[in-house]
Amino acid sequence: MIDTINQQLKLSGIKQALKQQLEQPNLYQEQSFIERVSLLLTHEIDTREQRKIDRLVRHAKFRLPAQLNQLIYSPTRNIEKAQIRNLSQNSWLNLHQNILITGATGCGKTYLACALGHEHCLQGKSVYYIRLKELLESLFLAQADGSYRKLLTKLIKYDLLILDDWGLEPLSAQQRGDLLELIDARYGYKSHIIISQLPQENWHEMIGESTHADAILDRLIHGSIKLNLKGESIRKQLNKLTDDDQLS
């Protein structure tokens, strides 16, 4: 009977909770019918919410399984708990602001971005992580096979788009045009996190042709939140700890 209800109505949360009530009747015998039904419905809602979060995290394609409670804070890193706590809230997303994370290789830029993205998935926001080179290659191939508009529409819909490895290579004319179209379509009602080891003052040169560079950077930088991570490479520190453990 329970399995039939689940198959027809897709109420796996209620199925699980009802099974628990049947297996442990003593825990629920003093509760009224309404109270027990309320428990079943609450469990169904919680189950659906968890499935949605799991789906959002899976579709985000995060490079790292990062979480904010695992961040390393120190004065040398130029990262403060109060600031990250504020960014963990939806206010900047609701205002459609961008976050620009810069710093040397290995200082934890990608981890921080993925941790923020994961936190907003938990709050029901759609997030997508991709390296800039991979994004531009996907747009180029989509132009060739006729799926460009479909891909662009998909990318536009994400509440938060995380672009990693920004500025590793100069952009071609085609790449500048594709990037501007995407950024412009999302400007004013979606947010981005840009991750780059290239200082912001060099971004204009990386993009190239001044008209496109001005337009792209104006949309990304205006009103943005800037995080410049500093300090010794986290990777080097972790490798050193590993080496010390092996020597001890």
Short mmCIF file of N, CA, C and O in Angstrom, two decimals, residues 67-127:
data_model
loop_
_atom_site.label_atom_id
_atom_site.label_comp_id
_atom_site.label_asym_id
_atom_site.label_seq_id
_atom_site.Cartn_x
_atom_site.Cartn_y
_atom_site.Cartn_z
N GLN A 67 33.28 24.44 1.59
CA GLN A 67 32.28 24.94 2.51
C GLN A 67 32.86 26.10 3.31
O GLN A 67 34.05 26.10 3.64
N LEU A 68 31.99 27.06 3.63
CA LEU A 68 32.46 28.26 4.31
C LEU A 68 33.03 27.97 5.69
O LEU A 68 33.95 28.65 6.15
N ASN A 69 32.50 26.96 6.37
CA ASN A 69 33.00 26.66 7.72
C ASN A 69 34.39 26.02 7.71
O ASN A 69 34.97 25.77 8.76
N GLN A 70 34.91 25.75 6.51
CA GLN A 70 36.26 25.19 6.40
C GLN A 70 37.29 26.24 5.96
O GLN A 70 38.47 25.90 5.77
N LEU A 71 36.85 27.49 5.81
CA LEU A 71 37.77 28.54 5.38
C LEU A 71 38.84 28.80 6.44
O LEU A 71 38.58 28.71 7.65
N ILE A 72 40.03 29.14 5.98
CA ILE A 72 41.13 29.50 6.88
C ILE A 72 41.22 31.02 6.94
O ILE A 72 41.42 31.68 5.92
N TYR A 73 41.05 31.57 8.14
CA TYR A 73 41.11 33.01 8.33
C TYR A 73 42.44 33.37 9.01
O TYR A 73 42.86 32.72 9.96
N SER A 74 43.05 34.43 8.50
CA SER A 74 44.25 34.96 9.16
C SER A 74 44.47 36.37 8.63
O SER A 74 44.09 36.68 7.49
N PRO A 75 45.11 37.25 9.42
CA PRO A 75 45.35 38.62 8.96
C PRO A 75 46.15 38.68 7.66
O PRO A 75 45.95 39.57 6.84
N THR A 76 47.06 37.73 7.46
CA THR A 76 47.90 37.76 6.26
C THR A 76 47.13 37.41 5.00
O THR A 76 47.57 37.74 3.90
N ARG A 77 45.97 36.76 5.14
CA ARG A 77 45.20 36.37 3.96
C ARG A 77 44.28 37.48 3.46
O ARG A 77 43.71 37.39 2.38
N ASN A 78 44.09 38.52 4.28
CA ASN A 78 43.22 39.63 3.91
C ASN A 78 41.78 39.16 3.71
O ASN A 78 41.09 39.57 2.77
N ILE A 79 41.34 38.29 4.61
CA ILE A 79 39.98 37.77 4.56
C ILE A 79 39.42 37.74 5.98
O ILE A 79 40.05 37.22 6.89
N GLU A 80 38.24 38.35 6.16
CA GLU A 80 37.66 38.50 7.49
C GLU A 80 36.34 37.74 7.61
O GLU A 80 35.56 37.68 6.66
N LYS A 81 36.12 37.17 8.79
CA LYS A 81 34.91 36.40 9.02
C LYS A 81 33.65 37.23 8.84
O LYS A 81 32.66 36.75 8.27
N ALA A 82 33.68 38.47 9.32
CA ALA A 82 32.48 39.32 9.22
C ALA A 82 32.10 39.57 7.77
O ALA A 82 30.92 39.55 7.40
N GLN A 83 33.09 39.80 6.95
CA GLN A 83 32.83 40.06 5.53
C GLN A 83 32.26 38.83 4.83
O GLN A 83 31.29 38.91 4.08
N ILE A 84 32.86 37.67 5.10
CA ILE A 84 32.38 36.43 4.49
C ILE A 84 30.99 36.09 5.00
O ILE A 84 30.13 35.59 4.26
N ARG A 85 30.74 36.38 6.28
CA ARG A 85 29.41 36.14 6.84
C ARG A 85 28.36 36.97 6.10
O ARG A 85 27.27 36.48 5.80
N ASN A 86 28.70 38.21 5.80
CA ASN A 86 27.78 39.06 5.04
C ASN A 86 27.56 38.52 3.63
O ASN A 86 26.43 38.53 3.11
N LEU A 87 28.63 38.04 3.01
CA LEU A 87 28.53 37.52 1.64
C LEU A 87 27.79 36.19 1.58
O LEU A 87 27.33 35.79 0.51
N SER A 88 27.69 35.51 2.72
CA SER A 88 26.96 34.26 2.76
C SER A 88 25.44 34.50 2.71
O SER A 88 24.68 33.56 2.46
N GLN A 89 25.04 35.73 2.93
CA GLN A 89 23.63 36.10 2.83
C GLN A 89 23.29 36.47 1.39
O GLN A 89 24.16 36.71 0.57
N ASN A 90 22.01 36.54 1.09
CA ASN A 90 21.57 36.77 -0.29
C ASN A 90 21.50 38.24 -0.70
O ASN A 90 21.13 38.53 -1.85
N SER A 91 21.86 39.15 0.19
CA SER A 91 21.64 40.57 -0.11
C SER A 91 22.37 41.02 -1.37
O SER A 91 21.80 41.72 -2.21
N TRP A 92 23.63 40.62 -1.53
CA TRP A 92 24.38 41.05 -2.72
C TRP A 92 23.84 40.42 -3.99
O TRP A 92 23.85 41.03 -5.07
N LEU A 93 23.32 39.19 -3.87
CA LEU A 93 22.69 38.55 -5.03
C LEU A 93 21.38 39.25 -5.38
O LEU A 93 21.07 39.46 -6.56
N ASN A 94 20.63 39.61 -4.37
CA ASN A 94 19.37 40.31 -4.61
C ASN A 94 19.59 41.68 -5.24
O ASN A 94 18.72 42.19 -5.94
N LEU A 95 20.76 42.26 -4.97
CA LEU A 95 21.12 43.56 -5.57
C LEU A 95 21.84 43.38 -6.90
O LEU A 95 22.23 44.37 -7.52
N HIS A 96 22.05 42.12 -7.30
CA HIS A 96 22.70 41.78 -8.58
C HIS A 96 24.13 42.33 -8.66
O HIS A 96 24.57 42.80 -9.71
N GLN A 97 24.82 42.27 -7.53
CA GLN A 97 26.22 42.69 -7.51
C GLN A 97 27.12 41.53 -7.93
O GLN A 97 26.72 40.36 -7.93
N ASN A 98 28.35 41.87 -8.27
CA ASN A 98 29.36 40.89 -8.61
C ASN A 98 30.45 40.88 -7.54
O ASN A 98 30.66 41.87 -6.85
N ILE A 99 31.15 39.75 -7.43
CA ILE A 99 32.31 39.64 -6.55
C ILE A 99 33.53 39.36 -7.41
O ILE A 99 33.51 38.45 -8.25
N LEU A 100 34.58 40.15 -7.23
CA LEU A 100 35.83 39.97 -7.96
C LEU A 100 36.88 39.47 -6.97
O LEU A 100 37.25 40.18 -6.04
N ILE A 101 37.35 38.23 -7.16
CA ILE A 101 38.34 37.64 -6.27
C ILE A 101 39.67 37.54 -6.99
O ILE A 101 39.79 36.84 -8.00
N THR A 102 40.66 38.27 -6.50
CA THR A 102 41.98 38.25 -7.11
C THR A 102 43.03 37.81 -6.09
O THR A 102 42.78 37.83 -4.89
N GLY A 103 44.19 37.43 -6.60
CA GLY A 103 45.26 36.99 -5.72
C GLY A 103 46.18 36.04 -6.44
O GLY A 103 45.88 35.55 -7.54
N ALA A 104 47.31 35.75 -5.83
CA ALA A 104 48.31 34.89 -6.45
C ALA A 104 47.82 33.45 -6.53
O ALA A 104 46.87 33.04 -5.86
N THR A 105 48.49 32.66 -7.35
CA THR A 105 48.15 31.25 -7.50
C THR A 105 48.25 30.52 -6.16
O THR A 105 49.21 30.69 -5.42
N GLY A 106 47.24 29.70 -5.87
CA GLY A 106 47.27 28.87 -4.68
C GLY A 106 46.81 29.52 -3.40
O GLY A 106 46.85 28.90 -2.33
N CYS A 107 46.33 30.77 -3.46
CA CYS A 107 45.96 31.46 -2.22
C CYS A 107 44.54 31.18 -1.77
O CYS A 107 44.09 31.71 -0.76
N GLY A 108 43.81 30.34 -2.50
CA GLY A 108 42.48 29.94 -2.06
C GLY A 108 41.32 30.65 -2.73
O GLY A 108 40.20 30.61 -2.23
N LYS A 109 41.55 31.26 -3.88
CA LYS A 109 40.49 32.00 -4.57
C LYS A 109 39.34 31.08 -5.00
O LYS A 109 38.17 31.37 -4.76
N THR A 110 39.71 29.98 -5.66
CA THR A 110 38.69 29.07 -6.16
C THR A 110 37.92 28.42 -5.01
O THR A 110 36.69 28.26 -5.08
N TYR A 111 38.62 28.07 -3.94
CA TYR A 111 37.96 27.46 -2.79
C TYR A 111 36.92 28.42 -2.22
O TYR A 111 35.78 28.02 -1.93
N LEU A 112 37.30 29.68 -2.05
CA LEU A 112 36.38 30.67 -1.50
C LEU A 112 35.16 30.84 -2.40
O LEU A 112 34.01 30.87 -1.92
N ALA A 113 35.38 30.93 -3.71
CA ALA A 113 34.27 31.10 -4.64
C ALA A 113 33.33 29.90 -4.61
O ALA A 113 32.10 30.06 -4.59
N CYS A 114 33.89 28.69 -4.59
CA CYS A 114 33.06 27.49 -4.55
C CYS A 114 32.30 27.39 -3.23
O CYS A 114 31.15 26.94 -3.19
N ALA A 115 32.94 27.81 -2.14
CA ALA A 115 32.28 27.79 -0.83
C ALA A 115 31.10 28.75 -0.82
O ALA A 115 30.01 28.43 -0.31
N LEU A 116 31.28 29.94 -1.38
CA LEU A 116 30.17 30.90 -1.46
C LEU A 116 29.06 30.36 -2.36
O LEU A 116 27.88 30.48 -2.04
N GLY A 117 29.46 29.77 -3.48
CA GLY A 117 28.47 29.20 -4.38
C GLY A 117 27.67 28.09 -3.72
O GLY A 117 26.45 28.02 -3.85
N HIS A 118 28.36 27.22 -3.00
CA HIS A 118 27.70 26.12 -2.29
C HIS A 118 26.72 26.66 -1.25
O HIS A 118 25.59 26.14 -1.11
N GLU A 119 27.13 27.69 -0.52
CA GLU A 119 26.25 28.28 0.49
C GLU A 119 24.97 28.81 -0.13
O GLU A 119 23.88 28.66 0.44
N HIS A 120 25.08 29.41 -1.31
CA HIS A 120 23.87 29.96 -1.94
C HIS A 120 23.02 28.87 -2.58
O HIS A 120 21.79 29.06 -2.72
N CYS A 121 23.61 27.74 -2.94
CA CYS A 121 22.81 26.59 -3.35
C CYS A 121 21.93 26.13 -2.18
O CYS A 121 20.77 25.78 -2.37
N LEU A 122 22.50 26.13 -0.98
CA LEU A 122 21.74 25.74 0.21
C LEU A 122 20.56 26.67 0.45
O LEU A 122 19.58 26.28 1.08
N GLN A 123 20.66 27.89 -0.08
CA GLN A 123 19.58 28.86 0.08
C GLN A 123 18.66 28.89 -1.13
O GLN A 123 17.84 29.79 -1.27
N GLY A 124 18.82 27.90 -2.01
CA GLY A 124 17.89 27.76 -3.12
C GLY A 124 18.25 28.50 -4.39
O GLY A 124 17.43 28.57 -5.33
N LYS A 125 19.46 29.05 -4.48
CA LYS A 125 19.88 29.79 -5.67
C LYS A 125 20.55 28.85 -6.67
O LYS A 125 21.27 27.92 -6.30
N SER A 126 20.33 29.11 -7.94
CA SER A 126 20.98 28.32 -8.99
C SER A 126 22.36 28.92 -9.27
O SER A 126 22.51 30.12 -9.49
N VAL A 127 23.37 28.05 -9.27
CA VAL A 127 24.77 28.47 -9.41
C VAL A 127 25.43 27.59 -10.47
O VAL A 127 25.10 26.40 -10.60
#
